[in-house]
Short mmCIF file of C-alpha atoms and ligand atoms in Angstrom, two decimals:
data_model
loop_
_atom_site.label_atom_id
_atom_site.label_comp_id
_atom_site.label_asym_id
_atom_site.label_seq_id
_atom_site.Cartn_x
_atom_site.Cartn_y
_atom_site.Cartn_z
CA UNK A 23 220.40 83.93 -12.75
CA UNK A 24 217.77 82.14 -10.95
CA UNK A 25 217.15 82.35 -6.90
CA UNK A 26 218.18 78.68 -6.43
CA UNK A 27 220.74 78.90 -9.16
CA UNK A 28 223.28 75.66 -8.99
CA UNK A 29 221.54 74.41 -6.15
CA UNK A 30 221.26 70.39 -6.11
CA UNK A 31 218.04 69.43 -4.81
CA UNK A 32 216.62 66.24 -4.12
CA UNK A 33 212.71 66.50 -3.94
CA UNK A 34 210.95 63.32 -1.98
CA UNK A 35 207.18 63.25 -2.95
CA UNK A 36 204.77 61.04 -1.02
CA UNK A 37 201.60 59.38 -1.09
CA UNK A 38 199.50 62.62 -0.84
CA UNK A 39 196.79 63.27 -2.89
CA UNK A 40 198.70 66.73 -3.52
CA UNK A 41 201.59 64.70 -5.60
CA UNK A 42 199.86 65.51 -8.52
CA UNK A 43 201.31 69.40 -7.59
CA UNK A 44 204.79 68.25 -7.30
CA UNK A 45 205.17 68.31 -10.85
CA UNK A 46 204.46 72.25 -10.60
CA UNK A 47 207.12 72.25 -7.73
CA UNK A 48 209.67 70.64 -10.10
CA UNK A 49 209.38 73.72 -12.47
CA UNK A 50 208.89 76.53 -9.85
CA UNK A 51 212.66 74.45 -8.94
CA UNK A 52 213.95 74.20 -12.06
CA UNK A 53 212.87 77.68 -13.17
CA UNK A 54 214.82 79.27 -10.22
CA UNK A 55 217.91 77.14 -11.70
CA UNK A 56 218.23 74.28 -9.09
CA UNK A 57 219.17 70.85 -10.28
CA UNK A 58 216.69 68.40 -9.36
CA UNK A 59 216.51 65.26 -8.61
CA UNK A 60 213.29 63.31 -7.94
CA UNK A 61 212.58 60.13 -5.34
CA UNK A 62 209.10 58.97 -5.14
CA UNK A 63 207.77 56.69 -2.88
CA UNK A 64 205.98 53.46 -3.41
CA UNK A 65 202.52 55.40 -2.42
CA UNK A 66 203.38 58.37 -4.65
CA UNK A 67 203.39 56.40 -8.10
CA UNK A 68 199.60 56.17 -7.05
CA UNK A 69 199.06 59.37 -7.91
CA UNK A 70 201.57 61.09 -10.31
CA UNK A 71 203.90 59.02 -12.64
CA UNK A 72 207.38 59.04 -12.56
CA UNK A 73 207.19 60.02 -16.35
CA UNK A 74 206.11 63.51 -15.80
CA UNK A 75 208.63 63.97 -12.88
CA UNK A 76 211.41 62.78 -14.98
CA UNK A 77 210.57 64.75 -18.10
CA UNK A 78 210.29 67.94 -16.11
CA UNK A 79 213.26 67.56 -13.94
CA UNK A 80 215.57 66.10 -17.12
CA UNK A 81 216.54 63.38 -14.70
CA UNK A 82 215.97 60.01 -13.80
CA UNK A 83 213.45 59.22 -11.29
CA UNK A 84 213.74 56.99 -8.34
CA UNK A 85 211.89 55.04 -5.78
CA UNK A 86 213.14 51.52 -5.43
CA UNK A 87 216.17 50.86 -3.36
CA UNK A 88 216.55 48.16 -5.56
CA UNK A 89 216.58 48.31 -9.01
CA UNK A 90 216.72 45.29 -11.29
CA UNK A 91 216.60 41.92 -9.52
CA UNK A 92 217.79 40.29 -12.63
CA UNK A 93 221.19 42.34 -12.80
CA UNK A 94 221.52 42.94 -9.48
CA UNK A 95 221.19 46.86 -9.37
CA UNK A 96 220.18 49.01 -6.70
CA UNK A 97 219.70 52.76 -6.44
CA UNK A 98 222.31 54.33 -4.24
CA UNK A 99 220.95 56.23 -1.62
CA UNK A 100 223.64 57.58 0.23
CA UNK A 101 225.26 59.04 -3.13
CA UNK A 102 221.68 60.59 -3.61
CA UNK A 103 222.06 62.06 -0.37
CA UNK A 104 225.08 63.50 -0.39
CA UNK A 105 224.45 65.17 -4.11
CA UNK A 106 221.72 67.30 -2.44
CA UNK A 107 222.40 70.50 -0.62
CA UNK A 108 219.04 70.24 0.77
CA UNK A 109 216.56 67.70 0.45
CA UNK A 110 212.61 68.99 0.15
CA UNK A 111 209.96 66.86 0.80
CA UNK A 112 206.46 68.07 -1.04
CA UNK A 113 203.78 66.59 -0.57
CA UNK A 114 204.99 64.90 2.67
CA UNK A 115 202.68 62.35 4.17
CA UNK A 116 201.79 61.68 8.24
CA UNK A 117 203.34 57.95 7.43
CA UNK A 118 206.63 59.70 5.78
CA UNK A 119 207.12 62.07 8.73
CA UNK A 120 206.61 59.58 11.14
CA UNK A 121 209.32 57.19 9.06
CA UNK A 122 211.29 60.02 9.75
CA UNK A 123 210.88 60.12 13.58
CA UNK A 124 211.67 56.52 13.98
CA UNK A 125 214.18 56.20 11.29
CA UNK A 126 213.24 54.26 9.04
CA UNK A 127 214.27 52.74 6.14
CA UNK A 128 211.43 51.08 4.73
CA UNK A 129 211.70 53.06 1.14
CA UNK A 130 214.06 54.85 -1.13
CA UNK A 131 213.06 58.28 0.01
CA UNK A 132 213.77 57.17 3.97
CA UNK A 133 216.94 55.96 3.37
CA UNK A 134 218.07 58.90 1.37
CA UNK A 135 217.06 60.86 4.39
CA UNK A 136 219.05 58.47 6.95
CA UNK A 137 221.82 59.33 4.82
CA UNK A 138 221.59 62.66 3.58
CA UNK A 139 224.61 64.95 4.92
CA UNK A 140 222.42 67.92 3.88
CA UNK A 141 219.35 69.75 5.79
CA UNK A 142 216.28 68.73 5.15
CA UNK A 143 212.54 70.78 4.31
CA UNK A 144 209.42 69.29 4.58
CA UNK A 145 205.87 70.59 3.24
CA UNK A 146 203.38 68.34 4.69
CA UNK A 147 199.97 67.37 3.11
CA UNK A 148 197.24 65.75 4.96
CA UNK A 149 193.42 66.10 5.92
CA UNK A 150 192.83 68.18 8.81
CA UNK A 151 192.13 65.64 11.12
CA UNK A 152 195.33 63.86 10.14
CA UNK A 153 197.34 66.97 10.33
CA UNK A 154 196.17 67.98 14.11
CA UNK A 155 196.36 64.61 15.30
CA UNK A 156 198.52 64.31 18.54
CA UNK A 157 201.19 62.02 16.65
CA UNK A 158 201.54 63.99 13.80
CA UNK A 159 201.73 67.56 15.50
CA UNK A 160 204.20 65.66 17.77
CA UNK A 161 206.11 64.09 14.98
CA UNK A 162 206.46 67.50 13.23
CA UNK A 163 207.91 68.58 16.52
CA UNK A 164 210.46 66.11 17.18
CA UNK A 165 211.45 67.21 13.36
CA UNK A 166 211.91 70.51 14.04
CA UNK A 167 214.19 70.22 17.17
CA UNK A 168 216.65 68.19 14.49
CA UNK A 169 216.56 71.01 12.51
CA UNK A 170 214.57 69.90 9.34
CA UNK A 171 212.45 72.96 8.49
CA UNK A 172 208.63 72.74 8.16
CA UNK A 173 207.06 74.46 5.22
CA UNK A 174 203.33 75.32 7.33
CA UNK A 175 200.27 73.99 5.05
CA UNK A 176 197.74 76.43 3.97
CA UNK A 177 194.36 76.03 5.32
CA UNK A 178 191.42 76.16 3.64
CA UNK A 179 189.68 73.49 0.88
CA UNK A 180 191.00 69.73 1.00
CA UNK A 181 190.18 67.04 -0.86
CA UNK A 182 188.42 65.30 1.76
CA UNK A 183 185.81 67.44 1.67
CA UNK A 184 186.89 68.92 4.92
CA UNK A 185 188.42 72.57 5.86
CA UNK A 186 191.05 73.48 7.66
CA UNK A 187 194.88 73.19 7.63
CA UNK A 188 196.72 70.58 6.15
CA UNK A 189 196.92 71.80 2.69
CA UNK A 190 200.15 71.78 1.16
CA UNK A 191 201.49 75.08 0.29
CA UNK A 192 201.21 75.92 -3.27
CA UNK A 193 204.31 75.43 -5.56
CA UNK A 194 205.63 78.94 -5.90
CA UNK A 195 205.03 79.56 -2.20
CA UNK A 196 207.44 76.29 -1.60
CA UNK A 197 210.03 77.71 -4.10
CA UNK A 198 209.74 81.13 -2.56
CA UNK A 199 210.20 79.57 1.63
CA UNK A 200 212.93 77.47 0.64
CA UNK A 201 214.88 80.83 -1.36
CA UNK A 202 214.17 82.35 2.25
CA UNK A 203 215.56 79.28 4.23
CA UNK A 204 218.63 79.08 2.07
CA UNK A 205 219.22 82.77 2.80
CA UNK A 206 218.64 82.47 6.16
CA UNK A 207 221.60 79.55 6.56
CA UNK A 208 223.43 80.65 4.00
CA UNK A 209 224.18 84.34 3.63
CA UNK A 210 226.49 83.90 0.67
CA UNK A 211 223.95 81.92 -1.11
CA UNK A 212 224.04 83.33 -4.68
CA UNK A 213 227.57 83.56 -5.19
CA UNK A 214 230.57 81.92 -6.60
CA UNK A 215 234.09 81.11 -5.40
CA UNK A 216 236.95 80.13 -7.40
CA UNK A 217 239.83 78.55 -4.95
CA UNK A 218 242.97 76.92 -5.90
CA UNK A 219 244.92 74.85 -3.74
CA UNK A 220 247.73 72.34 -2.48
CA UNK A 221 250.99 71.96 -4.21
CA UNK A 222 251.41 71.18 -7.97
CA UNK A 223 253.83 68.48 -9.40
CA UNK A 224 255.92 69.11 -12.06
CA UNK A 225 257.10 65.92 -13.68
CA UNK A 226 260.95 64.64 -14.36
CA UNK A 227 260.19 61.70 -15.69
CA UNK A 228 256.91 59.16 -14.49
CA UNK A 229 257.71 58.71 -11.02
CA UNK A 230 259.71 62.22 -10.31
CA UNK A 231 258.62 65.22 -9.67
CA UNK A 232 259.55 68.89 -8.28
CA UNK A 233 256.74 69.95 -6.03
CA UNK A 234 256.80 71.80 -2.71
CA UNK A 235 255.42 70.86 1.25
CA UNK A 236 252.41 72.83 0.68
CA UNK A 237 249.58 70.13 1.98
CA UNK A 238 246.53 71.92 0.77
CA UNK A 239 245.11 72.37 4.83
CA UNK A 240 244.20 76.19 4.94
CA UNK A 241 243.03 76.31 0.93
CA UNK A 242 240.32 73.57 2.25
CA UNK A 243 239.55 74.98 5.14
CA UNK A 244 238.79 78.18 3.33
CA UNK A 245 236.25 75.90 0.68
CA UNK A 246 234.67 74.48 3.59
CA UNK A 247 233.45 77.64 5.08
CA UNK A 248 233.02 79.50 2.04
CA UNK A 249 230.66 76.26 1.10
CA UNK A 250 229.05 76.44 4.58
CA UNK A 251 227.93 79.77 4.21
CA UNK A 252 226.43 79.02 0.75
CA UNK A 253 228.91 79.63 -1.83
CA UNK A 254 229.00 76.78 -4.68
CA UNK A 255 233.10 76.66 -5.00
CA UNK A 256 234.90 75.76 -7.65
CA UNK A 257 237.87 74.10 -5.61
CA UNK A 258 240.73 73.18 -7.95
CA UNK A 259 243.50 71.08 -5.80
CA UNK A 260 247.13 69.81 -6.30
CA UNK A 261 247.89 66.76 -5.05
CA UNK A 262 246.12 66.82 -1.23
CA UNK A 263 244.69 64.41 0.76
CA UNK A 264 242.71 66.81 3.02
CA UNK A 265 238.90 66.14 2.43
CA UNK A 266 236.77 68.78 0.74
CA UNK A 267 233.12 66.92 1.40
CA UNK A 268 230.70 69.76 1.21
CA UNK A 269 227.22 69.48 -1.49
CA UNK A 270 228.41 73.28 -2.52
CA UNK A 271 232.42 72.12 -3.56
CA UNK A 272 232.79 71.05 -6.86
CA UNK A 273 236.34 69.41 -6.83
CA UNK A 274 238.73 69.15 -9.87
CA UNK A 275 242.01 67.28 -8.74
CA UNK A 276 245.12 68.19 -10.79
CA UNK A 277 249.05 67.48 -10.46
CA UNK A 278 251.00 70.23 -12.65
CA UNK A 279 250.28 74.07 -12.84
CA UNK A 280 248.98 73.33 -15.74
CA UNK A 281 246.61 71.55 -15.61
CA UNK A 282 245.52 73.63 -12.27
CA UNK A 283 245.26 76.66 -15.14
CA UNK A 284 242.97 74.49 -17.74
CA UNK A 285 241.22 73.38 -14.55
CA UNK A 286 240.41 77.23 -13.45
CA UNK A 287 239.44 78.04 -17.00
CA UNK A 288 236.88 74.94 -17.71
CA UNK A 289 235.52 76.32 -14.35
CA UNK A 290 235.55 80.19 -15.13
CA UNK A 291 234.23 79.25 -18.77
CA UNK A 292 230.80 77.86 -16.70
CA UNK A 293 229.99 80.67 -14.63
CA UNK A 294 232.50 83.53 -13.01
CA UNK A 295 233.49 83.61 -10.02
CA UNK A 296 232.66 86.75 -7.56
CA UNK A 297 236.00 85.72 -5.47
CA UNK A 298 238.76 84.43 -6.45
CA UNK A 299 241.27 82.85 -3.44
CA UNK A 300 244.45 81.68 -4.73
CA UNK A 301 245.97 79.36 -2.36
CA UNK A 302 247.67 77.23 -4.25
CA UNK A 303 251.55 77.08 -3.75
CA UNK A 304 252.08 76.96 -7.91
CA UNK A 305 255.67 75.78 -9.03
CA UNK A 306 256.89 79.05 -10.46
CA UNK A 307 258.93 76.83 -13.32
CA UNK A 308 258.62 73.12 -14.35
CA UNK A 309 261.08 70.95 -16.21
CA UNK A 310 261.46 71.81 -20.09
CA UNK A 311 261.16 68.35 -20.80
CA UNK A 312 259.25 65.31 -19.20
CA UNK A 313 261.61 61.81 -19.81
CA UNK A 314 258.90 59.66 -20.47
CA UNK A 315 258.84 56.04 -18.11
CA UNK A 316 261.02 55.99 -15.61
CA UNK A 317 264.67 57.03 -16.34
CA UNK A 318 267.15 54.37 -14.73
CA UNK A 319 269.09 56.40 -12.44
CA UNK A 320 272.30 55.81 -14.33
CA UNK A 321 269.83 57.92 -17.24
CA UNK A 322 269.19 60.84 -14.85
CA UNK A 323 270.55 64.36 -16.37
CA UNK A 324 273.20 66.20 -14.11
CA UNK A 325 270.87 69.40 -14.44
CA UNK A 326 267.15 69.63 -15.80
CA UNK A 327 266.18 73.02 -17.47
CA UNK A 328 263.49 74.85 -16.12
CA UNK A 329 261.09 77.22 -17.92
CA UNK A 330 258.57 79.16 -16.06
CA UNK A 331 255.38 78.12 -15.38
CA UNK A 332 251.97 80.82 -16.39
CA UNK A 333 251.04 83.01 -13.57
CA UNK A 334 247.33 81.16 -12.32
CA UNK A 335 245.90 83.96 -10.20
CA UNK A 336 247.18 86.77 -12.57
CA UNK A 337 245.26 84.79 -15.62
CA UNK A 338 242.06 84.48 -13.85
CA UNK A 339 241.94 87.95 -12.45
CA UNK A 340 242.48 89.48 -15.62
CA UNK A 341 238.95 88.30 -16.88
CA UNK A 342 236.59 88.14 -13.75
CA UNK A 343 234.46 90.90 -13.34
CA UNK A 344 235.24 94.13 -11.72
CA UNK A 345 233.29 92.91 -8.87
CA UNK A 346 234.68 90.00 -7.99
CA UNK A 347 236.48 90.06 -4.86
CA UNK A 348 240.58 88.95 -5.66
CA UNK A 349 242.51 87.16 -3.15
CA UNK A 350 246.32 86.06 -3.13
CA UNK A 351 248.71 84.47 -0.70
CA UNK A 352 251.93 85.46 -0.62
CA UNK A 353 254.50 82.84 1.82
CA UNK A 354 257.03 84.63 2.98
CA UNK A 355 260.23 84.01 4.76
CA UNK A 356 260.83 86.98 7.30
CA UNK A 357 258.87 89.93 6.96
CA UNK A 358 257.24 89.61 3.67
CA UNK A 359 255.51 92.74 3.36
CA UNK A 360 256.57 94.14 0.37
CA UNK A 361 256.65 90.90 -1.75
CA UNK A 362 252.86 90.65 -1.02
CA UNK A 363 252.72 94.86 -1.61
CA UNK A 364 254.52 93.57 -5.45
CA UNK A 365 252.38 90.17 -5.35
CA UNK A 366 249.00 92.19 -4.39
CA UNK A 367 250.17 94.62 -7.94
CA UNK A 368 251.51 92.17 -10.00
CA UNK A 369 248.88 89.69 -9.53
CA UNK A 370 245.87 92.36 -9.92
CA UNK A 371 244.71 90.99 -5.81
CA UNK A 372 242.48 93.05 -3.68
CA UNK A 373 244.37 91.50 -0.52
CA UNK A 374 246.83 89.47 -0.16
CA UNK A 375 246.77 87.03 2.91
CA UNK A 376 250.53 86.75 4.47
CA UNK A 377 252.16 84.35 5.95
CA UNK A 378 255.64 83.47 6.94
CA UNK A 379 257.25 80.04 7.08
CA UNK A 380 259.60 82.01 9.94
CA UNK A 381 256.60 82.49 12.44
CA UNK A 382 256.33 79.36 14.94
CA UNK A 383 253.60 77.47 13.83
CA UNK A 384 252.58 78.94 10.53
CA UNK A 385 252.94 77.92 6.79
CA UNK A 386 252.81 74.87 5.87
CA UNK A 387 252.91 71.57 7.86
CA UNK A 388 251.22 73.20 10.91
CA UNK A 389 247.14 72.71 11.84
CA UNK A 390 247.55 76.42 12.66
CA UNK A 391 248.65 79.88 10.36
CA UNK A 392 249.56 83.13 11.14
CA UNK A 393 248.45 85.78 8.58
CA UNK A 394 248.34 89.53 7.93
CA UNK A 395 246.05 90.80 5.33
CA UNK A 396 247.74 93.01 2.81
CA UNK A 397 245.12 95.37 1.25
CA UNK A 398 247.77 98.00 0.59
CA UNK A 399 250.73 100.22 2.05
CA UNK A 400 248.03 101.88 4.67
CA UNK A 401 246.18 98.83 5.55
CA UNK A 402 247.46 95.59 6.76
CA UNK A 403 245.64 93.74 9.57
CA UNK A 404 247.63 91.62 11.74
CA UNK A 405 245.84 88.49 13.42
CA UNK A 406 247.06 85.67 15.90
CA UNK A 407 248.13 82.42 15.59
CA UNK A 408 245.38 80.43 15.05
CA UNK A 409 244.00 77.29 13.45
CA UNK A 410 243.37 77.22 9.70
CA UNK A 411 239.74 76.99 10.45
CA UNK A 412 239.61 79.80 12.27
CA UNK A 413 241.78 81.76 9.91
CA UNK A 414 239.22 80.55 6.97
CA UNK A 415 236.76 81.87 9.63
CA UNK A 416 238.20 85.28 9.14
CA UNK A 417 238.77 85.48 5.96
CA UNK A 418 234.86 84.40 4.72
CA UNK A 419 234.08 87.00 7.06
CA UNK A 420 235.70 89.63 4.97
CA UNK A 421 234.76 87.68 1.71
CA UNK A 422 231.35 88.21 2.74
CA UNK A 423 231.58 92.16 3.97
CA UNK A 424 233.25 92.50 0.28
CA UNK A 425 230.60 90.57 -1.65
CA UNK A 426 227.56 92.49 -0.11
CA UNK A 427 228.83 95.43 -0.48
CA UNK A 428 230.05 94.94 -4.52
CA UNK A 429 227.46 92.80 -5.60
CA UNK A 430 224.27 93.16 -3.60
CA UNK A 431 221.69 92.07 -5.41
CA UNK A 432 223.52 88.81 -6.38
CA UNK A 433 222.53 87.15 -2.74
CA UNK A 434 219.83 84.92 -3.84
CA UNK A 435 216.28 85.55 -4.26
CA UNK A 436 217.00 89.60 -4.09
C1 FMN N 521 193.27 58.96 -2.25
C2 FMN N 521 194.27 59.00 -1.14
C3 FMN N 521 194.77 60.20 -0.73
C4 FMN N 521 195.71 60.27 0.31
N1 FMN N 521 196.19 61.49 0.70
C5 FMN N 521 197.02 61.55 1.74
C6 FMN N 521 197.51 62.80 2.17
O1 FMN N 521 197.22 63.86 1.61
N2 FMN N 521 198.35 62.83 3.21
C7 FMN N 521 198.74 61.70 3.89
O2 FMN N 521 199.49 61.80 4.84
N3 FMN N 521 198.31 60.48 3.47
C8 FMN N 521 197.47 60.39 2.42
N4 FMN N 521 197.01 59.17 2.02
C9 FMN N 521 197.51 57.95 2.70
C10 FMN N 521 198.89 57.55 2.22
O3 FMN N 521 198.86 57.33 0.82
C11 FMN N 521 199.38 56.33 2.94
O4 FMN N 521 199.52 56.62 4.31
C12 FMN N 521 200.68 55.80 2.39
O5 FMN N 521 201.09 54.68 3.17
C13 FMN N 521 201.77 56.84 2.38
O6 FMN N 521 203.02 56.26 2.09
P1 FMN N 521 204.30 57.11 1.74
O7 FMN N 521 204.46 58.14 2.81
O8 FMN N 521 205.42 56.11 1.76
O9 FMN N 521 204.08 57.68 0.41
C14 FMN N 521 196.11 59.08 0.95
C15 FMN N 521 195.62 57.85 0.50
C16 FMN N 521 194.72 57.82 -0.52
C17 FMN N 521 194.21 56.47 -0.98
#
């Protein structure tokens, strides 16, 4: 697996007479396993053709906001934006950076930036005099108070004849600073996280269904700061409305258990997970049949026959790795201890997280949870009420003690 495996980049190049090594940045990129995506600007055609980006990213390349006057078509930039989970900027030009400052929008590449939901890396490339100038170095620091991170040019040779910095830094150097940024935001960059979530619906008939109040709250919650900490997550939800918008979430929506179980395998058939958090509040059975349209009510059966429904979590942790980090939640009404000491058994878990619908202001329908987590007989851990965030909060914190201390040398660039 490469050190930017699954990552979605989206790689600006600029008008710098060091384009022409953005086509060695693309493979350093794509080597390392990132997905890239490539916007040039107007001023970068000049110098490297969209031909040789395209062929060695495998993807279309863009640089007009609009695309085809005739037809109407127009590149969209804020979908660009939010497909990157970072976007890198090699060569970047003084007139780019100061686009930047000022927001911009005067080409593709600015208005991806304007947009972007993701952070942002630049590696500038200018002549020395260019690059010490008073409005650049003061550009470069506005930059860096927002956060963007500045890849330093080398010094030495330039084209201009001239020496000094301003240089951009060669491609493997970029590939290498950006692993090392990653890491730095992300400590769980590297690894993978299965989560399922929400309710499922089990049909009657086309409008009917027998589902449960579960609203899919903590299971996103859990995503979201799993994602923020650099996991990519597989995030496989019943019926929710609860937003999941994070570059590192790849959503699969589903109604019934299952399609939540073909969902899970698609995803565990791409890449295994190194935790698995099983959220979802699966129906245990669904109807036998499905009456197909909508039954009149005069049409509706006195009783509907139930078979049971597969066991998701106990599927997938049969075939993850040893490594991978297994977590179940077990809703409880009362004390539920020893259902999640059978659950944590039955299901193969490593923990189960507890809750009961009997404590004020946890299980479902609240903004807040109160858990235990179950790792056995001898270990429970008993926490507050709190808000799901802040129980998601605790439970990536142990997701990430577990991960680094099974799997090591899977955090990125190691
Ligand atoms: C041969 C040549 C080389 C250039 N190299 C650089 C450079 O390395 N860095 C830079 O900031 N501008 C450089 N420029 C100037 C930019 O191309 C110019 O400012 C342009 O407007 C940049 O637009 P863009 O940032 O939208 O690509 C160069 C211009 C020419 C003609």
């Amino acid at each position: 697996m490469g050190s930017l495996s699954g990552r979605r980049i989206v790689l600006g190049v600029t008008g710098s007479i060091a384009a022409y090594k953005s086509a060695l940045v693309v493979r350093e990129l794509v080597k390392a396993g990132a997905q890239v995506r490539v916007v040039m600007t107007p001023g970068a055609k000049e110098f490297i053709t969209p031909l040789t980006l395209g062929t060695l990213s495998g993807q279309a390349v863009h640089s007009a906001l609009t695309e085809d006057r005739d037809s109407g078509t127009w590149t969209d930039h804020v979908e660009l934006g939010l497909w990157g989970d970072v976007v890198l900027v090699a060569p970047a030009t003084a007139h780019t950076l100061s686009g930047m400052v000022e927001g911009r929008g005067d080409s593709l590449l600015l208005t991806v930036l304007l947009s972007a939901k993701c952070p942002v890396v630049v590696a500038p490339a200018m002549d020395r005099d260019m690059f010490t100038h008073a409005a650049t170095t003061d550009n470069l620091e506005t930059l860096r108070q927002r956060g963007v991170h500045i890849i330093e040019p080398d010094t030495g040779e330039l084209a201009s004849g001239l020496s000094g910095k301003g240089r951009m830094a060669e491609p493997d150097r970029i590939r290498q600073e950006l692993t090392e940024w990653f890491r730095s935001q992300a400590p769980l960059m590297g690894y993978r996280a299965l989560i399922t979530s929400g309710p499922t619906r089990e049909p009657i008939d086309a409008v009917r269904f027998i589902g449960n109040r579960s609203s899919g709250r903590q299971g996103a919650a859990i995503a979201l700061e799993l994602a923020r900490r650099g996991m990519l997550v597989d995030y496989i939800s019943g019926p929710s409305s609860i937003p999941t918008d994070h570059p590192g979430i790849r959503r699969v929506d589903v109604e019934t258990a299952l399609d939540m179980k073909a969902a899970a395998e698609a995803a565990m058939a791409h890449a295994l997970p190194d935790a698995v958090i099983g959220t979802a509040a699966v129906a245990d059975v669904r109807p036998a049949t499905t009456i197909s349209g909508k039954a009149a009510k005069t049409d509706l059966p006195d009783a509907i026959s139930m078979v049971p429904n597969p066991d998701i979590l106990a599927g997938i942790n049969a075939v993850v790795s040893p490594e991978c980090f297994k977590v179940g939640f077990a809703l409880a009404h009362g004390n539920g201890q020893e259902a999640a000491l059978r659950k944590l058994e039955a299901k193969n878990c490593d923990m189960i997280v507890l809750n009961s619908i009997t404590d004020k202001g946890a299980g479902f329908e609240h903004t807040t949870n109160r858990v235990d987590f179950v790792y056995g007989p001898d270990r429970i851990d008993s926490f507050e009420l709190k808000t799901k965030e802040a129980v998601a909060e605790d439970l990536a914190n142990e997701v990430q003690r577990q991960l680094l201390l099974r799997a090591p040398l899977k955090q990125s660039g190691r």
